[in-house]
XYZ file of C-alpha atoms in Angstrom:
686
model
C 2.984 34.429 5.237
C 0.034 32.132 5.631
C -3.033 32.102 3.576
C -6.614 32.020 3.897
C -8.142 28.467 3.350
C -9.661 29.367 -0.035
C -6.118 30.397 -1.236
C -4.567 26.992 -0.470
C -4.062 24.370 -3.272
C -2.964 20.899 -2.133
C -2.013 18.782 -5.049
C -0.984 15.201 -5.968
C 1.465 14.243 -8.900
C 0.391 10.756 -9.954
C 1.357 8.671 -12.987
C 3.773 5.852 -14.511
C 7.471 5.718 -13.418
C 9.180 7.862 -15.902
C 6.298 10.194 -16.876
C 8.334 13.150 -15.273
C 6.543 13.782 -12.220
C 9.681 14.720 -10.172
C 10.849 17.070 -12.922
C 7.617 18.716 -13.248
C 7.611 19.271 -9.377
C 11.208 20.795 -9.913
C 10.121 22.900 -12.690
C 7.353 24.317 -10.151
C 9.887 25.024 -7.867
C 12.063 26.758 -10.399
C 9.088 28.954 -11.310
C 8.270 29.891 -7.609
C 12.352 30.959 -7.317
C 12.962 28.172 -4.862
C 15.769 26.580 -6.923
C 17.978 27.810 -9.754
C 17.504 25.070 -12.208
C 15.237 22.271 -13.009
C 16.455 18.925 -12.068
C 15.209 16.115 -9.755
C 18.120 15.933 -7.544
C 16.614 18.668 -5.355
C 13.678 16.130 -4.815
C 15.194 12.501 -5.179
C 17.966 12.973 -2.317
C 17.515 9.565 -0.897
C 20.650 7.657 -1.853
C 18.662 4.788 -2.850
C 16.718 7.045 -5.400
C 20.225 8.588 -6.672
C 21.356 5.043 -7.444
C 17.874 4.040 -8.865
C 17.262 7.624 -10.713
C 13.439 7.087 -9.706
C 11.173 8.397 -6.873
C 10.755 5.450 -4.173
C 8.547 7.477 -1.974
C 6.304 10.465 -2.016
C 8.257 13.955 -1.819
C 6.326 17.118 -0.487
C 7.137 20.846 -1.085
C 5.157 23.966 -0.069
C 5.600 27.201 -1.858
C 3.892 30.543 -2.780
C 2.538 31.025 -6.441
C 1.072 34.303 -6.964
C -1.162 34.821 -4.023
C -1.706 31.016 -3.131
C -0.304 28.561 -1.082
C 0.573 25.420 -3.142
C 1.462 22.178 -1.430
C 2.574 19.700 -4.075
C 3.254 16.094 -3.307
C 5.318 14.316 -6.007
C 4.366 10.123 -5.844
C 6.414 7.428 -7.054
C 5.545 5.882 -10.152
C 6.407 2.087 -9.531
C 3.593 0.066 -8.363
C 5.167 -1.319 -5.306
C 5.086 2.004 -3.537
C 1.332 2.392 -4.327
C 0.837 3.161 -0.455
C 2.272 6.244 -0.783
C 0.399 7.136 -3.881
C -2.960 6.304 -1.857
C -1.980 8.421 1.096
C -0.988 11.411 -0.849
C -4.204 11.666 -3.011
C -6.032 10.961 0.396
C -4.721 14.154 1.815
C -4.980 16.538 -1.405
C -8.014 17.987 -3.163
C -6.281 18.050 -6.622
C -4.828 15.366 -8.772
C -2.682 15.964 -11.632
C -2.170 12.759 -13.548
C 1.217 13.227 -15.501
C 1.518 11.016 -18.779
C 4.490 10.527 -20.954
C 3.523 11.976 -24.276
C 5.380 9.193 -26.337
C 4.188 6.154 -24.411
C 0.746 7.334 -23.618
C -1.535 5.549 -20.720
C 0.573 3.066 -18.936
C -0.338 0.555 -16.215
C 0.478 2.984 -13.217
C -1.444 5.444 -15.219
C -4.472 3.462 -14.981
C -3.961 2.021 -11.482
C -3.375 5.475 -9.870
C -6.295 6.924 -11.689
C -8.455 4.262 -10.287
C -7.184 5.506 -6.738
C -8.117 9.164 -7.351
C -11.568 8.093 -8.820
C -12.086 6.006 -6.001
C -11.584 8.784 -3.556
C -13.813 11.188 -5.803
C -10.916 13.368 -6.271
C -11.018 15.546 -8.960
C -8.376 15.104 -11.831
C -6.545 17.140 -14.235
C -3.964 15.807 -16.914
C -0.529 17.001 -17.774
C 0.801 15.588 -21.220
C 4.410 15.725 -20.662
C 7.520 15.384 -22.734
C 5.814 16.780 -25.795
C 9.514 17.770 -26.942
C 10.654 13.904 -27.186
C 11.204 12.166 -30.536
C 7.629 10.170 -31.204
C 5.495 12.153 -28.749
C 2.080 12.606 -29.852
C -0.709 14.851 -28.201
C -3.651 13.466 -30.351
C -2.640 9.890 -29.714
C -2.068 10.412 -25.793
C -5.357 12.129 -25.835
C -7.292 9.328 -27.738
C -5.733 6.901 -25.453
C -7.030 9.133 -22.352
C -10.451 8.987 -23.599
C -10.460 5.313 -24.651
C -8.949 4.112 -21.215
C -11.071 6.288 -18.931
C -14.383 7.309 -20.643
C -14.529 10.818 -19.097
C -14.707 14.102 -21.074
C -11.119 15.193 -21.546
C -11.489 19.194 -21.830
C -8.298 20.448 -23.679
C -7.115 23.915 -22.464
C -3.609 23.992 -23.965
C -2.534 22.990 -27.472
C 0.874 22.399 -28.454
C 2.779 24.422 -31.029
C 5.162 22.389 -32.929
C 6.066 18.848 -31.990
C 9.123 16.902 -30.915
C 12.075 18.762 -31.108
C 9.980 21.626 -32.853
C 7.799 21.993 -29.843
C 8.226 25.421 -28.596
C 5.025 26.671 -27.181
C 1.140 26.244 -26.651
C -2.058 27.993 -26.930
C -4.340 28.711 -24.138
C -7.531 27.885 -25.745
C -10.041 29.642 -23.217
C -7.717 32.675 -23.395
C -6.913 32.226 -27.210
C -3.536 33.519 -26.462
C -0.269 31.826 -27.540
C 2.714 31.572 -25.592
C 6.444 30.764 -26.930
C 9.050 29.482 -24.546
C 12.698 30.219 -24.642
C 15.165 29.334 -21.997
C 12.057 28.021 -19.922
C 10.404 31.745 -20.086
C 7.275 32.183 -21.825
C 6.571 35.245 -24.145
C 3.228 35.922 -25.266
C 2.694 35.719 -29.194
C 0.266 35.494 -32.053
C -1.424 32.056 -32.666
C 0.305 30.663 -35.612
C -2.012 30.688 -38.927
C -1.916 26.711 -39.290
C -3.353 26.150 -35.938
C -6.209 28.616 -36.480
C -8.694 26.278 -37.593
C -7.741 23.645 -34.902
C -7.542 26.342 -32.198
C -11.444 27.400 -33.186
C -12.688 23.732 -33.355
C -11.130 22.807 -29.962
C -12.233 25.627 -28.356
C -15.705 25.069 -29.375
C -15.534 21.533 -28.163
C -14.040 22.435 -24.914
C -17.032 25.155 -24.357
C -19.633 22.600 -25.305
C -18.321 20.154 -22.734
C -18.157 22.515 -19.947
C -21.644 24.101 -20.528
C -23.040 20.633 -20.534
C -22.426 20.133 -16.807
C -24.367 23.397 -16.340
C -27.946 23.583 -16.977
C -28.555 27.365 -16.978
C -25.597 27.711 -19.090
C -26.351 25.215 -21.540
C -29.842 26.769 -22.190
C -28.088 30.089 -22.730
C -25.505 28.486 -25.082
C -28.253 26.624 -27.181
C -30.013 29.854 -27.419
C -27.261 31.457 -28.970
C -26.556 34.202 -26.049
C -22.730 35.053 -25.265
C -21.128 33.303 -22.337
C -19.009 35.648 -20.486
C -15.480 34.272 -19.644
C -16.140 34.128 -15.863
C -19.366 32.420 -16.472
C -17.256 29.668 -18.270
C -14.388 29.600 -15.535
C -17.120 29.131 -13.153
C -18.772 26.329 -14.670
C -15.435 24.598 -15.504
C -14.451 24.911 -11.761
C -17.610 23.470 -10.740
C -17.404 20.599 -13.537
C -13.571 19.750 -12.279
C -14.533 19.567 -8.884
C -17.397 17.251 -9.431
C -15.307 15.055 -11.809
C -17.539 15.574 -14.735
C -14.471 16.784 -16.670
C -10.761 16.322 -16.907
C -9.163 19.434 -17.817
C -5.979 18.595 -19.977
C -2.648 20.393 -20.387
C 0.424 19.758 -22.391
C 4.305 20.754 -22.182
C 7.602 19.860 -21.418
C 8.653 19.889 -17.660
C 12.233 19.573 -18.623
C 12.005 22.519 -20.689
C 9.651 24.456 -18.435
C 7.294 24.791 -21.227
C 3.653 25.027 -19.996
C 4.105 24.498 -16.406
C 3.431 28.076 -15.696
C 0.121 27.874 -17.210
C -0.816 24.585 -15.478
C 0.240 26.482 -12.464
C -2.342 29.274 -13.172
C -4.976 27.013 -13.849
C -4.360 24.957 -10.284
C -4.346 28.434 -8.521
C -7.257 29.897 -10.080
C -9.794 26.776 -10.883
C -8.222 24.319 -8.461
C -9.972 23.044 -5.443
C -9.385 24.194 -2.050
C -9.309 22.099 1.032
C -13.082 23.210 1.885
C -14.206 22.163 -1.346
C -13.054 18.490 -0.387
C -15.839 15.802 0.604
C -14.393 15.392 4.067
C -12.777 12.338 5.885
C -14.795 9.619 7.337
C -13.840 9.111 10.690
C -15.325 7.062 13.724
C -15.398 7.782 17.538
C -14.442 5.141 20.154
C -18.275 4.191 20.439
C -18.262 3.277 16.677
C -20.176 6.042 15.312
C -19.264 7.521 12.499
C -19.135 11.049 11.290
C -17.589 12.958 8.085
C -15.008 15.415 9.384
C -14.738 18.371 7.221
C -11.974 21.203 7.190
C -12.266 23.693 9.633
C -10.182 25.874 11.587
C -12.696 26.135 14.185
C -13.286 22.812 15.292
C -11.130 20.929 18.180
C -7.882 19.501 16.486
C -7.570 16.560 14.487
C -5.061 15.511 11.807
C -3.833 12.405 9.807
C -0.403 11.328 9.383
C 0.254 10.394 6.064
C 3.956 9.867 5.620
C 6.448 9.056 8.157
C 10.014 8.930 7.684
C 12.887 7.418 9.588
C 15.922 9.534 9.397
C 19.199 8.359 10.831
C 19.962 11.864 12.186
C 16.802 13.523 13.104
C 14.961 10.239 14.020
C 11.287 10.102 13.339
C 10.046 12.817 10.924
C 5.735 12.923 10.567
C 3.921 14.476 7.711
C 0.423 15.477 8.708
C -2.557 16.823 7.167
C -4.728 19.213 9.587
C -8.288 18.470 9.224
C -9.654 20.427 12.051
C -8.482 22.803 14.528
C -5.214 25.075 14.964
C -1.829 23.715 16.339
C 1.205 25.587 17.742
C 4.518 24.410 18.963
C 4.279 22.997 22.563
C 0.392 22.140 22.203
C -0.394 18.920 23.401
C -1.911 15.919 21.237
C -3.533 12.495 21.675
C -2.510 9.864 19.497
C -5.985 7.923 19.038
C -4.444 4.471 17.738
C -2.101 4.475 20.409
C -3.733 5.727 23.305
C -1.082 8.015 24.190
C -0.494 11.630 24.819
C 2.601 13.844 23.872
C 3.370 17.597 22.970
C 4.523 19.021 19.673
C 7.724 20.381 18.924
C 8.387 22.696 16.250
C 6.318 23.012 12.929
C 7.679 23.222 9.512
C 6.467 23.964 5.925
C 7.741 20.855 3.969
C 10.277 22.187 1.463
C 12.610 19.367 1.109
C 15.996 19.966 3.312
C 15.327 23.325 3.575
C 12.143 23.361 5.534
C 10.166 26.574 6.793
C 9.601 26.728 10.272
C 6.202 28.238 11.170
C 4.559 29.406 14.226
C 1.073 27.861 13.809
C -0.700 25.495 11.349
C -4.684 25.291 10.658
C -7.185 23.046 8.858
C -6.180 22.435 5.483
C -2.712 22.872 5.893
C -0.052 20.271 5.154
C 3.022 20.308 7.748
C 6.121 18.401 9.185
C 6.642 17.478 12.640
C 10.155 16.117 13.607
C 11.153 13.964 16.360
C 7.784 12.807 17.339
C 8.239 10.061 20.253
C 6.252 7.705 18.562
C 3.556 7.168 15.517
C 3.027 5.594 12.394
C 1.644 6.471 8.936
C -2.331 6.384 8.839
C -2.419 7.358 12.647
C -4.848 10.195 13.833
C -3.792 12.903 16.064
C -6.397 14.698 18.230
C -7.134 17.252 20.821
C -7.566 15.014 23.950
C -11.070 15.456 24.195
C -12.095 14.788 20.551
C -11.036 10.873 20.492
C -11.698 9.778 16.974
C -10.098 8.290 14.066
C -9.958 9.271 10.506
C -10.329 6.010 8.587
C -7.462 5.698 6.130
C -7.667 4.472 2.544
C -7.509 0.775 1.900
C -3.828 -0.851 1.050
C -3.227 -3.828 -0.683
C -2.088 -6.739 1.237
C 1.894 -7.600 0.994
C 1.831 -10.503 -1.593
C 5.704 -11.124 -1.975
C 8.049 -12.335 1.002
C 11.486 -13.169 1.626
C 13.656 -14.415 4.899
C 16.206 -12.108 6.278
C 18.902 -13.018 8.771
C 21.363 -10.979 10.222
C 25.036 -11.794 9.160
C 26.428 -10.960 12.640
C 24.972 -12.088 16.008
C 25.486 -8.658 17.251
C 22.678 -7.607 14.912
C 20.099 -9.948 15.881
C 18.529 -7.336 18.551
C 18.953 -4.552 16.082
C 16.919 -6.373 13.315
C 13.623 -6.302 15.124
C 13.828 -2.500 16.070
C 14.859 -1.660 12.467
C 11.875 -3.616 11.085
C 9.618 -2.207 13.464
C 10.685 1.062 12.575
C 10.382 0.637 8.920
C 6.807 -0.827 9.094
C 5.745 2.430 10.987
C 6.446 4.296 7.558
C 4.777 1.787 5.191
C 1.467 0.259 5.744
C 2.061 -2.309 3.093
C 5.453 -3.524 4.499
C 5.068 -6.478 7.138
C 7.530 -8.500 9.272
C 7.158 -11.150 11.498
C 9.592 -13.793 13.442
C 8.422 -17.322 12.920
C 9.326 -19.445 15.769
C 8.292 -22.712 13.834
C 10.640 -22.079 10.907
C 13.385 -19.981 12.742
C 13.101 -17.036 10.522
C 12.428 -13.607 10.311
C 9.994 -12.777 7.273
C 9.429 -9.780 5.566
C 6.836 -9.198 3.096
C 5.791 -6.480 0.635
C 4.467 -5.567 -2.801
C 7.267 -6.814 -4.751
C 10.960 -7.166 -5.298
C 11.623 -3.519 -5.522
C 9.892 -2.911 -2.383
C 11.529 -5.401 -0.507
C 14.824 -4.656 -2.076
C 14.245 -1.182 -0.868
C 13.261 -1.757 2.609
C 16.345 -4.219 3.224
C 18.641 -1.403 1.769
C 17.164 1.051 4.393
C 17.570 -1.532 7.172
C 21.128 -1.349 6.336
C 21.979 2.072 5.656
C 19.620 3.694 8.720
C 19.902 1.033 11.196
C 23.356 -0.691 10.255
C 21.968 -4.289 9.910
C 23.478 -6.421 7.219
C 21.448 -9.374 6.342
C 21.127 -12.537 4.282
C 18.148 -12.499 2.004
C 16.560 -15.778 1.092
C 13.333 -17.648 -0.237
C 11.232 -17.879 3.155
C 10.074 -21.264 4.035
C 6.315 -22.584 3.893
C 4.628 -23.037 7.088
C 3.461 -26.661 6.769
C 0.913 -28.557 9.048
C 0.212 -32.109 9.588
C -2.821 -34.043 10.194
C -4.521 -37.516 10.351
C -6.753 -39.135 7.613
C -8.266 -41.928 9.809
C -8.803 -42.922 13.293
C -6.289 -44.845 15.333
C -6.010 -46.365 18.672
C -2.727 -46.312 20.661
C -1.390 -47.301 24.074
C 1.961 -46.257 25.907
C 2.928 -47.422 29.364
C 5.910 -45.537 30.747
C 7.534 -47.410 33.440
C 10.783 -46.493 34.784
C 12.462 -47.909 38.112
C 15.453 -46.168 39.980
C 16.560 -45.863 43.296
C 13.809 -44.700 45.479
C 10.443 -43.700 43.735
C 9.910 -44.807 39.960
C 8.077 -43.461 37.304
C 4.500 -44.887 35.766
C 2.236 -43.625 33.546
C -0.299 -45.693 31.284
C -2.691 -44.293 28.779
C -4.834 -45.625 26.043
C -6.060 -42.649 23.422
C -7.933 -42.759 20.295
C -6.891 -40.332 17.793
C -9.692 -39.156 14.688
C -9.426 -36.640 12.242
C -11.351 -33.313 12.348
C -12.557 -30.723 9.594
C -10.145 -28.425 8.303
C -9.586 -25.306 10.742
C -10.940 -27.106 13.741
C -7.856 -27.214 15.694
C -7.212 -29.465 18.478
C -9.916 -31.368 20.947
C -9.049 -33.239 23.838
C -12.165 -35.498 25.253
C -11.761 -37.159 29.008
C -13.827 -40.486 28.983
C -11.938 -42.016 32.098
C -14.385 -43.618 34.283
C -13.930 -45.267 37.929
C -10.703 -43.617 38.746
C -8.469 -45.617 36.477
C -6.146 -42.664 36.092
C -6.853 -39.870 38.747
C -8.253 -36.587 37.871
C -5.256 -34.432 38.864
C -3.165 -36.455 35.976
C -5.734 -35.798 33.471
C -4.422 -32.325 32.639
C -0.682 -33.930 32.428
C -1.961 -36.175 29.678
C -3.488 -33.141 27.633
C -0.215 -31.356 28.339
C 1.709 -34.148 26.805
C -0.365 -34.410 23.664
C -0.046 -30.841 22.901
C 3.565 -31.115 23.484
C 3.559 -34.114 20.828
C 1.594 -32.165 18.379
C 4.473 -29.667 18.061
C 6.308 -31.948 15.740
C 4.459 -34.394 13.469
C 5.608 -37.970 12.004
C 5.675 -36.816 8.430
C 8.052 -33.825 8.267
C 8.160 -32.442 11.723
C 5.521 -29.834 11.402
C 3.071 -29.095 14.000
C -0.244 -31.034 13.928
C -3.734 -29.679 13.772
C -6.955 -30.775 13.227
C -7.141 -33.865 15.393
C -9.421 -34.947 18.337
C -7.895 -37.121 20.915
C -9.849 -39.073 23.253
C -8.239 -40.529 26.675
C -10.390 -43.523 27.317
C -8.276 -45.900 29.687
C -4.900 -46.199 31.456
C -3.658 -46.969 34.766
C -1.628 -45.430 37.385
C 0.536 -46.562 40.616
C -0.051 -45.057 44.055
C 3.679 -44.329 44.534
C 5.333 -43.942 41.338
C 2.573 -41.903 38.929
C 3.857 -38.206 38.593
C 2.465 -35.326 36.088
C 5.936 -36.129 34.083
C 5.118 -39.733 33.952
C 2.049 -39.242 32.414
C 3.082 -36.421 29.814
C 5.734 -38.673 28.692
C 3.315 -41.773 28.254
C 1.008 -39.212 26.376
C 3.597 -37.763 24.188
C 4.744 -41.517 23.368
C 1.232 -42.841 22.656
C 0.296 -39.800 20.412
C 3.466 -40.505 18.164
C 2.411 -44.248 18.044
C -1.082 -43.387 17.240
C -0.160 -40.932 14.523
C 1.880 -43.154 12.693
C -1.230 -45.796 12.174
C -3.685 -42.768 11.281
C -2.359 -42.025 7.836
C -0.503 -39.126 8.568
C -0.375 -36.216 5.901
C 0.967 -32.870 5.189
C -1.109 -29.628 4.803
C -0.044 -26.775 2.884
C -1.501 -22.963 3.209
C -4.045 -21.999 0.405
C -4.350 -18.667 -0.826
C -7.274 -16.664 -2.186
C -5.610 -14.761 -5.095
C -7.188 -11.887 -7.108
C -5.140 -11.095 -10.329
C -5.593 -8.013 -12.053
C -4.598 -8.225 -15.916
C -5.311 -6.888 -19.510
C -8.458 -8.401 -21.070
C -6.203 -9.779 -24.013
C -4.052 -11.960 -21.539
C -6.540 -13.307 -18.977
C -6.413 -16.669 -20.826
C -2.736 -16.822 -20.488
C -2.961 -15.930 -16.535
C -5.584 -18.440 -15.934
C -3.483 -21.202 -17.880
C -0.497 -20.108 -15.636
C -2.637 -20.362 -12.339
C -3.478 -23.662 -13.160
C -0.249 -24.988 -13.845
C 0.562 -23.647 -10.375
C -2.161 -26.127 -8.931
C -4.426 -23.396 -8.735
C -8.308 -23.313 -9.212
C -9.611 -20.684 -10.939
C -13.136 -19.347 -9.269
C -14.134 -17.008 -12.145
C -13.113 -13.867 -13.934
C -14.831 -10.536 -14.100
C -14.206 -7.112 -16.045
C -13.156 -4.352 -13.477
C -12.499 -1.612 -15.759
C -11.817 -0.610 -19.357
C -9.736 -3.340 -20.708
C -8.873 -4.849 -17.237
C -10.014 -7.923 -15.824
C -10.090 -9.635 -12.246
C -9.237 -13.274 -12.044
C -10.209 -14.949 -8.781
C -8.452 -18.330 -7.939
C -7.100 -20.461 -4.799
C -3.490 -21.297 -5.238
C -1.158 -23.223 -2.832
C 1.195 -20.427 -1.149
C 4.168 -22.450 -2.513
C 3.455 -21.635 -5.890
C 3.046 -18.245 -5.437
C 6.277 -17.295 -4.388
C 7.767 -16.669 -7.711
C 4.484 -15.750 -9.237
C 5.370 -11.871 -9.477
C 7.811 -12.168 -11.983
C 6.132 -14.687 -14.014
C 2.683 -12.435 -14.253
C 5.017 -9.268 -14.840
C 6.225 -11.230 -18.070
C 2.661 -12.360 -19.137
C 1.261 -8.958 -18.946
C 4.133 -6.726 -19.962
C 4.421 -5.144 -16.447
C 0.701 -4.300 -16.447
C -0.594 -6.940 -14.072
C -0.788 -7.167 -10.323
C -2.325 -9.422 -7.678
C -3.322 -9.429 -4.003
C -3.733 -12.414 -2.096
C -4.715 -13.687 1.736
C -4.864 -17.100 3.686
C -8.002 -19.177 3.463
C -7.289 -22.673 4.843
C -4.675 -25.347 5.067
C -5.401 -28.149 2.517
C -3.878 -31.757 1.808
C -0.823 -31.926 -0.245
C -0.729 -34.177 -3.172
C 1.327 -37.473 -2.621
C 4.003 -36.603 -5.304
C 4.563 -33.145 -3.668
C 4.547 -34.506 -0.241
C 7.553 -36.912 -1.143
C 9.474 -34.123 -2.217
C 8.651 -31.822 0.670
C 9.818 -34.511 2.972
C 12.826 -35.183 1.044
C 14.046 -31.476 1.101
C 13.122 -31.367 4.973
C 15.385 -34.524 5.686
C 18.141 -32.963 3.768
C 17.828 -29.829 5.739
C 17.872 -31.556 8.946
C 20.977 -33.861 7.487
C 22.958 -30.371 6.853
C 22.053 -28.754 10.109
C-alpha cells in the first residue's frame, strides 16, 4: 500500500568502511519483518562484495515501518566510491551517519559528512558497535563535537558498555529499554544512571529550545514545556541543520535500532521538507524544482546497474508527477523518448511491483533501452535537466588491453556500459599510444571495474601502467629546404620548398603561413605543403611524439610544369620539416596537472615535501575544515601515477586528491634523456 507523501522517509546511511551501515540496514529489515536474521548477506549480494566483505556500491531497500514508508540507501564506505554516496545523499531528505564506537570519527565520516552538509541535508548520528571491546560513547561524542562543531543532541544513552552493553535510555521519554535476542523490553532506569540521565536530558532540552525563540522565552521563564512542543522544536531544528540528534546501539545485536527507526519515522523529514532540486531548461533558465504530485513528471536517475541477465536497471527519484507502467518519458540528456515497462519498489532481489509511483518515491525501472546515472527523465513537454551534484575527477589511471583478439570489439562496449553506472569512471582509447586507458578514483575502484568488465561482459584484460602522452616542440628558429626530385618512366616527381620554423607559446598549437610571391609555387600546391607539414608533425625527432606549438612559414621554392604534383610537394614538405626540426633545438614536453590535495593539518608539511620531491611546485595551502587542509600544487602527470598510495601512507588513509590538466611544459634534460632511452627500448622490443 502506498503512503501519503508526509508519511514517506528517504534515508541515506553514510560513514566510514566498517562502521556497520550494511548491518544496520539489515537490522532495520529484520525489525520490519522482511528478513529472518541480521546479516549483510541479504544486502551485499554482488560476488565482488562477497569476496571483499564490504559494500562497493549503494543498496536501496523500501519497507513499511508502522504507518510510514521508509526507503533506506546503504552507501559504500570506501572513498573510491564517493560518487555513490553523493548521489544517494542527493535523492534523500534524511542522512544517518553511522560511527564505529571504537574508532570514532574517521576520514570517510568527515568526507561524507561534508557532502551531506554541502547539500544542506539534515544529519542524525548512530553510534554503532557499542558492544565491542574498547567502545566508548563519551569519546565518540567528544570526537563528533570536536570534528564538526555542531550541537549534538543526545537522545539515547547506553546502559552498560562493551560486553555488558544491554540496552539504552530514551532521554526525552525518560524510559529505559533492555534488549534480549534483539527484542526490547521496557525497564526502569538503572539507579547509577539517574543523575546522568537528568543531566543529559536537561542539556538536550536546552539545545533544542535554543533553536526556537518563543520556546526559549518560555523555558527561561520557568514555564513547563509540553512533550509535543519539544518534539516540534526538535523536528524543526533537525530539518534546518541546527542540531544533530545522536543515538547509540548495536546493529549486530539489534539494540537501539528500533528507537532510531521510531525517531526517523516521527521526527524525520518527508520528501516535501527538502529544499528542492536546482534545474535548468534548455534555454539556460534555472528553476528550483520541489517535490510534487501535481506537476508534470520529472525524475533523476541516481543509480544504474548493469545486470548480466536483466540488462540495464535504473533507480530513479521521482521529483514531480505520477508515472505508471506504459507511460512515455523523455530523456533530456540524450534527447530520446521511450516508455516505462514495469515499476518496482527496491527490495534487493525480492523487488515489489507497483502500479504507479509519485513525487517523492524512489523506484526501480528494469530494462530501460538507454540511460546513464545522473540523467533526467521528464514529460515530453517539460524538457528540463536536474543539475546533479559535483563529483571528483578521476585521479588514477591504468591501461587495459584484451588478452584475446576476439575481445577487442567487446571491450569498448563493456567499458561504455560501465561508464553509464559511475560518473567518476572514465575510459578512452588513445590512438597515439595505442592503449585503452581507464580512470577512476583509486586502485580499489579500478580493480572493481575491471573485475566487472570480466564477470559481466566476459572480457579478460591485461592491466598495466598507462603511457604518458608527451609532446615535442622546438626552442629556436630554423630554416630548412628540401627538393624532392624523382625521375621515372613517363612523368617524374618534383617539389621544392623552403620553410622557416619558429616556436610558439605553450598551447598555441600550429600555424601555417603562406609567404609565396610571384607564383614560384602555384597556389594549388600550397595546401599540399601544409598537408605534408601536418603529417610530419605527427612524429617528432626527439622520441616520436606529436609536435605542437610551432609556426611554419613557406617563403620560397620552385616547381616543374609537368612533374610537380600534390604528392611531390607533400613529400618535400615532410622532409623539409624533419630537417628544420633537427636544427631548431627540439625538446620534449610533458603534461602538467593542477593538483588539490586534502590532508590532515598535522601532515600538511610532509605532503608538501612529497610534492616537491616529485618535481611539483606548491601553489599554496589553506584550511578547509576542522583539522583538514588543502594543498594546491602543479605537478607533472608522470609523477602522479603512483601518488595515491604514497599519500595514503603519509596521511594514514585520510588524504585524497583531485587533479586536472593545465598545460604542457618542457621536460628537464636529464628526465628527457631517460624518456628517450625508454622509448627506444620499447621500439627495439616491438
